[in-house]
Amino acid sequence: MKTVEIIGFKRANLGKKESKDLRAAGSVPCVIYGGKSQVHFHAPMILFRDLVYTPNAAFVHLNIEGQEFKAILQDIQFHPVNEMILHADFLELNENSPVKLDIPVKFLGVAPGVQKGGKLVSKMRKLTVKALPSEMPEFIEVDISKLELGKTVKVGELGEAKYNILNSPLVSIASVEVPRALKGKGADGEEEEEAV
């Protein structure tokens, strides 16, 4: 799993005014919990780019004035209008405690239904996974090489792994939709003639 480094600075005051001033200066107020104690800090907003504005999942290496933590981004709040990051919560990782993360889906193979003119539709770009940090996958591979026209691959069809997928087994991950042009054709692929 990829790791993103974020360098932070401890916060002296925790009031709303100080948070507002930090944001105005281009910093994000943050907290890390899950370890011996909570640490309130702030970090430059630009360092969140590779963590937030990407489809990939990542662990976080936090360096707060020399104190180092291995963590995950647990929660993040955005301004409703300008999408500015208002606050970030980090959870310190413990190698013996499972954590939950949204992991991107990666398709393997070519769907026969697509070769016949169908359209591959991705229904779930990420799946929620619970696993020990050492067994957390970077992405979940989904084999679509047997997906025919009108067929779907569901969460329950994925093989056994060292991690648990928390989404319902009945949820569709991807399907091959039959385009309108093919719907009007007969079973042999020839266009059916309308009775005159």
PDB file of C-alpha atoms in Angstrom:
ATOM      1  CA  MET A   1       0.000   0.000   0.000  1.00  0.00           C
ATOM      2  CA  LYS A   2       1.250   3.454  -0.952  1.00  0.00           C
ATOM      3  CA  THR A   3       2.146   5.874   1.865  1.00  0.00           C
ATOM      4  CA  VAL A   4       1.669   9.646   1.731  1.00  0.00           C
ATOM      5  CA  GLU A   5       3.787  11.803   4.025  1.00  0.00           C
ATOM      6  CA  ILE A   6       2.208  14.727   5.835  1.00  0.00           C
ATOM      7  CA  ILE A   7       4.257  17.095   7.989  1.00  0.00           C
ATOM      8  CA  GLY A   8       2.317  18.744  10.788  1.00  0.00           C
ATOM      9  CA  PHE A   9       2.746  21.276  13.579  1.00  0.00           C
ATOM     10  CA  LYS A  10       1.175  21.065  17.042  1.00  0.00           C
ATOM     11  CA  ARG A  11      -1.660  23.464  17.815  1.00  0.00           C
ATOM     12  CA  ALA A  12      -1.400  25.683  20.862  1.00  0.00           C
ATOM     13  CA  ASN A  13      -5.044  26.803  20.852  1.00  0.00           C
ATOM     14  CA  LEU A  14      -8.074  24.820  19.729  1.00  0.00           C
ATOM     15  CA  GLY A  15     -10.697  27.540  19.324  1.00  0.00           C
ATOM     16  CA  LYS A  16     -12.787  28.344  16.244  1.00  0.00           C
ATOM     17  CA  LYS A  17     -10.893  31.591  15.614  1.00  0.00           C
ATOM     18  CA  GLU A  18      -7.545  29.801  15.513  1.00  0.00           C
ATOM     19  CA  SER A  19      -8.980  27.164  13.135  1.00  0.00           C
ATOM     20  CA  LYS A  20     -10.256  29.921  10.850  1.00  0.00           C
ATOM     21  CA  ASP A  21      -6.854  31.674  10.901  1.00  0.00           C
ATOM     22  CA  LEU A  22      -5.087  28.381  10.076  1.00  0.00           C
ATOM     23  CA  ARG A  23      -7.357  27.788   7.052  1.00  0.00           C
ATOM     24  CA  ALA A  24      -6.779  31.357   5.863  1.00  0.00           C
ATOM     25  CA  ALA A  25      -3.031  30.660   6.015  1.00  0.00           C
ATOM     26  CA  GLY A  26      -3.428  27.506   3.883  1.00  0.00           C
ATOM     27  CA  SER A  27      -3.333  24.952   6.698  1.00  0.00           C
ATOM     28  CA  VAL A  28      -5.787  22.225   7.715  1.00  0.00           C
ATOM     29  CA  PRO A  29      -6.690  21.754  11.404  1.00  0.00           C
ATOM     30  CA  CYS A  30      -6.267  18.035  12.217  1.00  0.00           C
ATOM     31  CA  VAL A  31      -6.421  15.513  15.026  1.00  0.00           C
ATOM     32  CA  ILE A  32      -4.936  12.038  15.348  1.00  0.00           C
ATOM     33  CA  TYR A  33      -6.435   9.544  17.778  1.00  0.00           C
ATOM     34  CA  GLY A  34      -6.378   5.801  18.434  1.00  0.00           C
ATOM     35  CA  GLY A  35      -3.006   5.809  20.157  1.00  0.00           C
ATOM     36  CA  LYS A  36      -1.945   6.691  23.724  1.00  0.00           C
ATOM     37  CA  SER A  37      -3.353  10.211  23.431  1.00  0.00           C
ATOM     38  CA  GLN A  38      -4.989  12.567  20.968  1.00  0.00           C
ATOM     39  CA  VAL A  39      -2.701  15.019  19.189  1.00  0.00           C
ATOM     40  CA  HIS A  40      -4.147  18.220  17.718  1.00  0.00           C
ATOM     41  CA  PHE A  41      -2.071  19.662  14.887  1.00  0.00           C
ATOM     42  CA  HIS A  42      -2.252  21.491  11.574  1.00  0.00           C
ATOM     43  CA  ALA A  43      -0.669  20.674   8.217  1.00  0.00           C
ATOM     44  CA  PRO A  44      -0.274  22.532   4.888  1.00  0.00           C
ATOM     45  CA  MET A  45      -3.311  21.960   2.668  1.00  0.00           C
ATOM     46  CA  ILE A  46      -1.123  21.230  -0.377  1.00  0.00           C
ATOM     47  CA  LEU A  47       0.181  18.036   1.317  1.00  0.00           C
ATOM     48  CA  PHE A  48      -3.340  16.550   1.192  1.00  0.00           C
ATOM     49  CA  ARG A  49      -3.402  16.572  -2.617  1.00  0.00           C
ATOM     50  CA  ASP A  50      -1.991  13.024  -3.058  1.00  0.00           C
ATOM     51  CA  LEU A  51      -4.221  11.721  -0.265  1.00  0.00           C
ATOM     52  CA  VAL A  52      -7.613  13.273  -0.999  1.00  0.00           C
ATOM     53  CA  TYR A  53      -7.790  14.178  -4.696  1.00  0.00           C
ATOM     54  CA  THR A  54      -6.975  10.708  -6.014  1.00  0.00           C
ATOM     55  CA  PRO A  55      -8.950   7.498  -6.556  1.00  0.00           C
ATOM     56  CA  ASN A  56      -6.204   5.500  -4.804  1.00  0.00           C
ATOM     57  CA  ALA A  57      -6.104   4.444  -1.152  1.00  0.00           C
ATOM     58  CA  ALA A  58      -3.045   5.174   0.967  1.00  0.00           C
ATOM     59  CA  PHE A  59      -1.606   4.973   4.445  1.00  0.00           C
ATOM     60  CA  VAL A  60      -0.335   8.219   5.962  1.00  0.00           C
ATOM     61  CA  HIS A  61       3.063   8.814   7.532  1.00  0.00           C
ATOM     62  CA  LEU A  62       2.539  11.751   9.892  1.00  0.00           C
ATOM     63  CA  ASN A  63       5.510  13.704  11.162  1.00  0.00           C
ATOM     64  CA  ILE A  64       4.353  16.173  13.820  1.00  0.00           C
ATOM     65  CA  GLU A  65       7.375  18.144  15.012  1.00  0.00           C
ATOM     66  CA  GLY A  66       9.492  14.976  15.096  1.00  0.00           C
ATOM     67  CA  GLN A  67       6.763  12.676  16.489  1.00  0.00           C
ATOM     68  CA  GLU A  68       6.011  10.043  13.853  1.00  0.00           C
ATOM     69  CA  PHE A  69       2.781   8.123  13.374  1.00  0.00           C
ATOM     70  CA  LYS A  70       1.498   5.586  10.872  1.00  0.00           C
ATOM     71  CA  ALA A  71      -2.165   6.399  10.263  1.00  0.00           C
ATOM     72  CA  ILE A  72      -5.133   6.433   7.909  1.00  0.00           C
ATOM     73  CA  LEU A  73      -7.387   9.341   7.032  1.00  0.00           C
ATOM     74  CA  GLN A  74     -10.512   8.480   9.018  1.00  0.00           C
ATOM     75  CA  ASP A  75     -12.711  11.478   8.209  1.00  0.00           C
ATOM     76  CA  ILE A  76     -12.449  14.731   6.282  1.00  0.00           C
ATOM     77  CA  GLN A  77     -14.775  17.718   6.143  1.00  0.00           C
ATOM     78  CA  PHE A  78     -15.056  20.057   3.168  1.00  0.00           C
ATOM     79  CA  HIS A  79     -16.560  23.529   2.852  1.00  0.00           C
ATOM     80  CA  PRO A  80     -19.966  23.064   1.142  1.00  0.00           C
ATOM     81  CA  VAL A  81     -19.325  25.782  -1.444  1.00  0.00           C
ATOM     82  CA  ASN A  82     -15.618  26.099  -2.248  1.00  0.00           C
ATOM     83  CA  GLU A  83     -14.549  22.480  -1.431  1.00  0.00           C
ATOM     84  CA  MET A  84     -11.789  23.758   0.877  1.00  0.00           C
ATOM     85  CA  ILE A  85     -10.710  21.186   3.494  1.00  0.00           C
ATOM     86  CA  LEU A  86     -12.079  22.310   6.867  1.00  0.00           C
ATOM     87  CA  HIS A  87     -10.819  19.529   9.130  1.00  0.00           C
ATOM     88  CA  ALA A  88      -9.157  16.095   8.944  1.00  0.00           C
ATOM     89  CA  ASP A  89      -9.286  13.206  11.432  1.00  0.00           C
ATOM     90  CA  PHE A  90      -6.543  10.580  11.398  1.00  0.00           C
ATOM     91  CA  LEU A  91      -6.598   7.174  13.081  1.00  0.00           C
ATOM     92  CA  GLU A  92      -3.270   5.860  14.340  1.00  0.00           C
ATOM     93  CA  LEU A  93      -2.610   2.353  13.045  1.00  0.00           C
ATOM     94  CA  ASN A  94      -1.949  -0.591  15.296  1.00  0.00           C
ATOM     95  CA  GLU A  95      -0.544  -3.611  13.421  1.00  0.00           C
ATOM     96  CA  ASN A  96      -2.775  -5.950  15.483  1.00  0.00           C
ATOM     97  CA  SER A  97      -6.048  -4.027  15.020  1.00  0.00           C
ATOM     98  CA  PRO A  98      -8.062  -4.225  11.798  1.00  0.00           C
ATOM     99  CA  VAL A  99      -9.092  -0.952  10.140  1.00  0.00           C
ATOM    100  CA  LYS A 100     -11.677   0.021   7.528  1.00  0.00           C
ATOM    101  CA  LEU A 101     -10.694   1.690   4.255  1.00  0.00           C
ATOM    102  CA  ASP A 102     -12.376   2.343   0.898  1.00  0.00           C
ATOM    103  CA  ILE A 103     -10.240   0.464  -1.648  1.00  0.00           C
ATOM    104  CA  PRO A 104     -10.440   1.095  -5.417  1.00  0.00           C
ATOM    105  CA  VAL A 105     -11.602  -1.634  -7.804  1.00  0.00           C
ATOM    106  CA  LYS A 106      -9.325  -2.704 -10.678  1.00  0.00           C
ATOM    107  CA  PHE A 107     -10.821  -4.647 -13.601  1.00  0.00           C
ATOM    108  CA  LEU A 108      -8.870  -7.560 -15.090  1.00  0.00           C
ATOM    109  CA  GLY A 109      -9.397  -8.968 -18.571  1.00  0.00           C
ATOM    110  CA  VAL A 110     -11.733  -7.994 -21.393  1.00  0.00           C
ATOM    111  CA  ALA A 111     -15.447  -8.707 -21.136  1.00  0.00           C
ATOM    112  CA  PRO A 112     -16.774 -10.805 -24.067  1.00  0.00           C
ATOM    113  CA  GLY A 113     -19.969  -8.739 -23.874  1.00  0.00           C
ATOM    114  CA  VAL A 114     -17.954  -5.583 -24.656  1.00  0.00           C
ATOM    115  CA  GLN A 115     -16.389  -7.267 -27.700  1.00  0.00           C
ATOM    116  CA  LYS A 116     -19.943  -7.985 -28.905  1.00  0.00           C
ATOM    117  CA  GLY A 117     -20.848  -4.298 -28.724  1.00  0.00           C
ATOM    118  CA  GLY A 118     -21.936  -3.958 -25.101  1.00  0.00           C
ATOM    119  CA  LYS A 119     -20.852  -1.209 -22.742  1.00  0.00           C
ATOM    120  CA  LEU A 120     -19.001  -1.927 -19.480  1.00  0.00           C
ATOM    121  CA  VAL A 121     -20.621   0.051 -16.672  1.00  0.00           C
ATOM    122  CA  SER A 122     -18.743   0.417 -13.374  1.00  0.00           C
ATOM    123  CA  LYS A 123     -21.291   0.492 -10.540  1.00  0.00           C
ATOM    124  CA  MET A 124     -18.817   0.541  -7.625  1.00  0.00           C
ATOM    125  CA  ARG A 125     -15.487   2.322  -8.001  1.00  0.00           C
ATOM    126  CA  LYS A 126     -14.473   1.481  -4.413  1.00  0.00           C
ATOM    127  CA  LEU A 127     -15.334  -1.240  -1.901  1.00  0.00           C
ATOM    128  CA  THR A 128     -15.155  -0.917   1.893  1.00  0.00           C
ATOM    129  CA  VAL A 129     -12.566  -3.324   3.266  1.00  0.00           C
ATOM    130  CA  LYS A 130     -11.728  -4.341   6.846  1.00  0.00           C
ATOM    131  CA  ALA A 131      -8.252  -5.793   7.356  1.00  0.00           C
ATOM    132  CA  LEU A 132      -5.090  -5.675   9.407  1.00  0.00           C
ATOM    133  CA  PRO A 133      -2.810  -2.876   8.119  1.00  0.00           C
ATOM    134  CA  SER A 134      -0.284  -5.433   6.806  1.00  0.00           C
ATOM    135  CA  GLU A 135      -2.996  -7.225   4.789  1.00  0.00           C
ATOM    136  CA  MET A 136      -4.790  -4.172   3.404  1.00  0.00           C
ATOM    137  CA  PRO A 137      -4.836  -4.401  -0.423  1.00  0.00           C
ATOM    138  CA  GLU A 138      -3.887  -1.454  -2.630  1.00  0.00           C
ATOM    139  CA  PHE A 139      -6.784  -2.338  -4.950  1.00  0.00           C
ATOM    140  CA  ILE A 140      -9.327  -5.141  -5.372  1.00  0.00           C
ATOM    141  CA  GLU A 141      -8.992  -7.088  -8.608  1.00  0.00           C
ATOM    142  CA  VAL A 142     -12.266  -7.969 -10.315  1.00  0.00           C
ATOM    143  CA  ASP A 143     -12.110 -10.450 -13.211  1.00  0.00           C
ATOM    144  CA  ILE A 144     -14.491  -9.406 -16.001  1.00  0.00           C
ATOM    145  CA  SER A 145     -13.200 -11.870 -18.627  1.00  0.00           C
ATOM    146  CA  LYS A 146     -16.415 -13.960 -18.423  1.00  0.00           C
ATOM    147  CA  LEU A 147     -18.875 -11.049 -18.416  1.00  0.00           C
ATOM    148  CA  GLU A 148     -21.340 -11.499 -21.287  1.00  0.00           C
ATOM    149  CA  LEU A 149     -23.960  -9.052 -22.601  1.00  0.00           C
ATOM    150  CA  GLY A 150     -26.509  -8.163 -19.915  1.00  0.00           C
ATOM    151  CA  LYS A 151     -24.511  -9.898 -17.157  1.00  0.00           C
ATOM    152  CA  THR A 152     -23.253  -8.511 -13.844  1.00  0.00           C
ATOM    153  CA  VAL A 153     -20.422  -9.291 -11.419  1.00  0.00           C
ATOM    154  CA  LYS A 154     -21.414  -8.971  -7.757  1.00  0.00           C
ATOM    155  CA  VAL A 155     -19.412  -8.553  -4.535  1.00  0.00           C
ATOM    156  CA  GLY A 156     -20.366 -12.100  -3.454  1.00  0.00           C
ATOM    157  CA  GLU A 157     -18.643 -13.541  -6.551  1.00  0.00           C
ATOM    158  CA  LEU A 158     -15.197 -12.266  -5.530  1.00  0.00           C
ATOM    159  CA  GLY A 159     -12.841 -14.955  -4.246  1.00  0.00           C
ATOM    160  CA  GLU A 160     -11.624 -15.497  -0.704  1.00  0.00           C
ATOM    161  CA  ALA A 161      -8.983 -13.077   0.560  1.00  0.00           C
ATOM    162  CA  LYS A 162      -7.139 -12.087   3.749  1.00  0.00           C
ATOM    163  CA  TYR A 163      -9.478  -9.110   4.102  1.00  0.00           C
ATOM    164  CA  ASN A 164     -13.232  -8.743   4.577  1.00  0.00           C
ATOM    165  CA  ILE A 165     -15.347  -6.776   2.122  1.00  0.00           C
ATOM    166  CA  LEU A 166     -18.076  -5.032   4.113  1.00  0.00           C
ATOM    167  CA  ASN A 167     -20.361  -4.229   1.157  1.00  0.00           C
ATOM    168  CA  SER A 168     -23.394  -6.487   0.656  1.00  0.00           C
ATOM    169  CA  PRO A 169     -22.626  -9.631  -1.422  1.00  0.00           C
ATOM    170  CA  LEU A 170     -25.609  -8.697  -3.630  1.00  0.00           C
ATOM    171  CA  VAL A 171     -24.165  -5.321  -4.696  1.00  0.00           C
ATOM    172  CA  SER A 172     -23.180  -5.106  -8.387  1.00  0.00           C
ATOM    173  CA  ILE A 173     -19.606  -4.023  -9.088  1.00  0.00           C
ATOM    174  CA  ALA A 174     -19.863  -3.912 -12.882  1.00  0.00           C
ATOM    175  CA  SER A 175     -22.178  -4.953 -15.671  1.00  0.00           C
ATOM    176  CA  VAL A 176     -22.191  -5.115 -19.456  1.00  0.00           C
ATOM    177  CA  GLU A 177     -25.183  -3.187 -20.734  1.00  0.00           C
ATOM    178  CA  VAL A 178     -26.822  -4.104 -24.032  1.00  0.00           C
ATOM    179  CA  PRO A 179     -26.914  -0.978 -26.233  1.00  0.00           C
ATOM    180  CA  ARG A 180     -30.166   0.057 -27.953  1.00  0.00           C
ATOM    181  CA  ALA A 181     -28.747  -0.812 -31.360  1.00  0.00           C
ATOM    182  CA  LEU A 182     -28.338  -4.459 -30.290  1.00  0.00           C
ATOM    183  CA  LYS A 183     -31.712  -4.691 -28.525  1.00  0.00           C
ATOM    184  CA  GLY A 184     -33.541  -4.528 -31.860  1.00  0.00           C
ATOM    185  CA  LYS A 185     -31.620  -7.502 -33.281  1.00  0.00           C
ATOM    186  CA  GLY A 186     -32.672 -11.134 -33.186  1.00  0.00           C
ATOM    187  CA  ALA A 187     -30.803 -13.964 -31.539  1.00  0.00           C
ATOM    188  CA  ASP A 188     -28.682 -14.538 -34.663  1.00  0.00           C
ATOM    189  CA  GLY A 189     -27.597 -10.910 -34.810  1.00  0.00           C
ATOM    190  CA  GLU A 190     -29.660 -10.118 -37.919  1.00  0.00           C
ATOM    191  CA  GLU A 191     -32.096  -7.235 -37.672  1.00  0.00           C
ATOM    192  CA  GLU A 192     -35.641  -8.460 -37.368  1.00  0.00           C
ATOM    193  CA  GLU A 193     -37.881  -7.298 -40.193  1.00  0.00           C
ATOM    194  CA  GLU A 194     -41.082  -5.586 -39.248  1.00  0.00           C
ATOM    195  CA  ALA A 195     -44.265  -7.045 -40.672  1.00  0.00           C
ATOM    196  CA  VAL A 196     -45.678  -4.777 -43.410  1.00  0.00           C
TER     197      VAL A 196
END
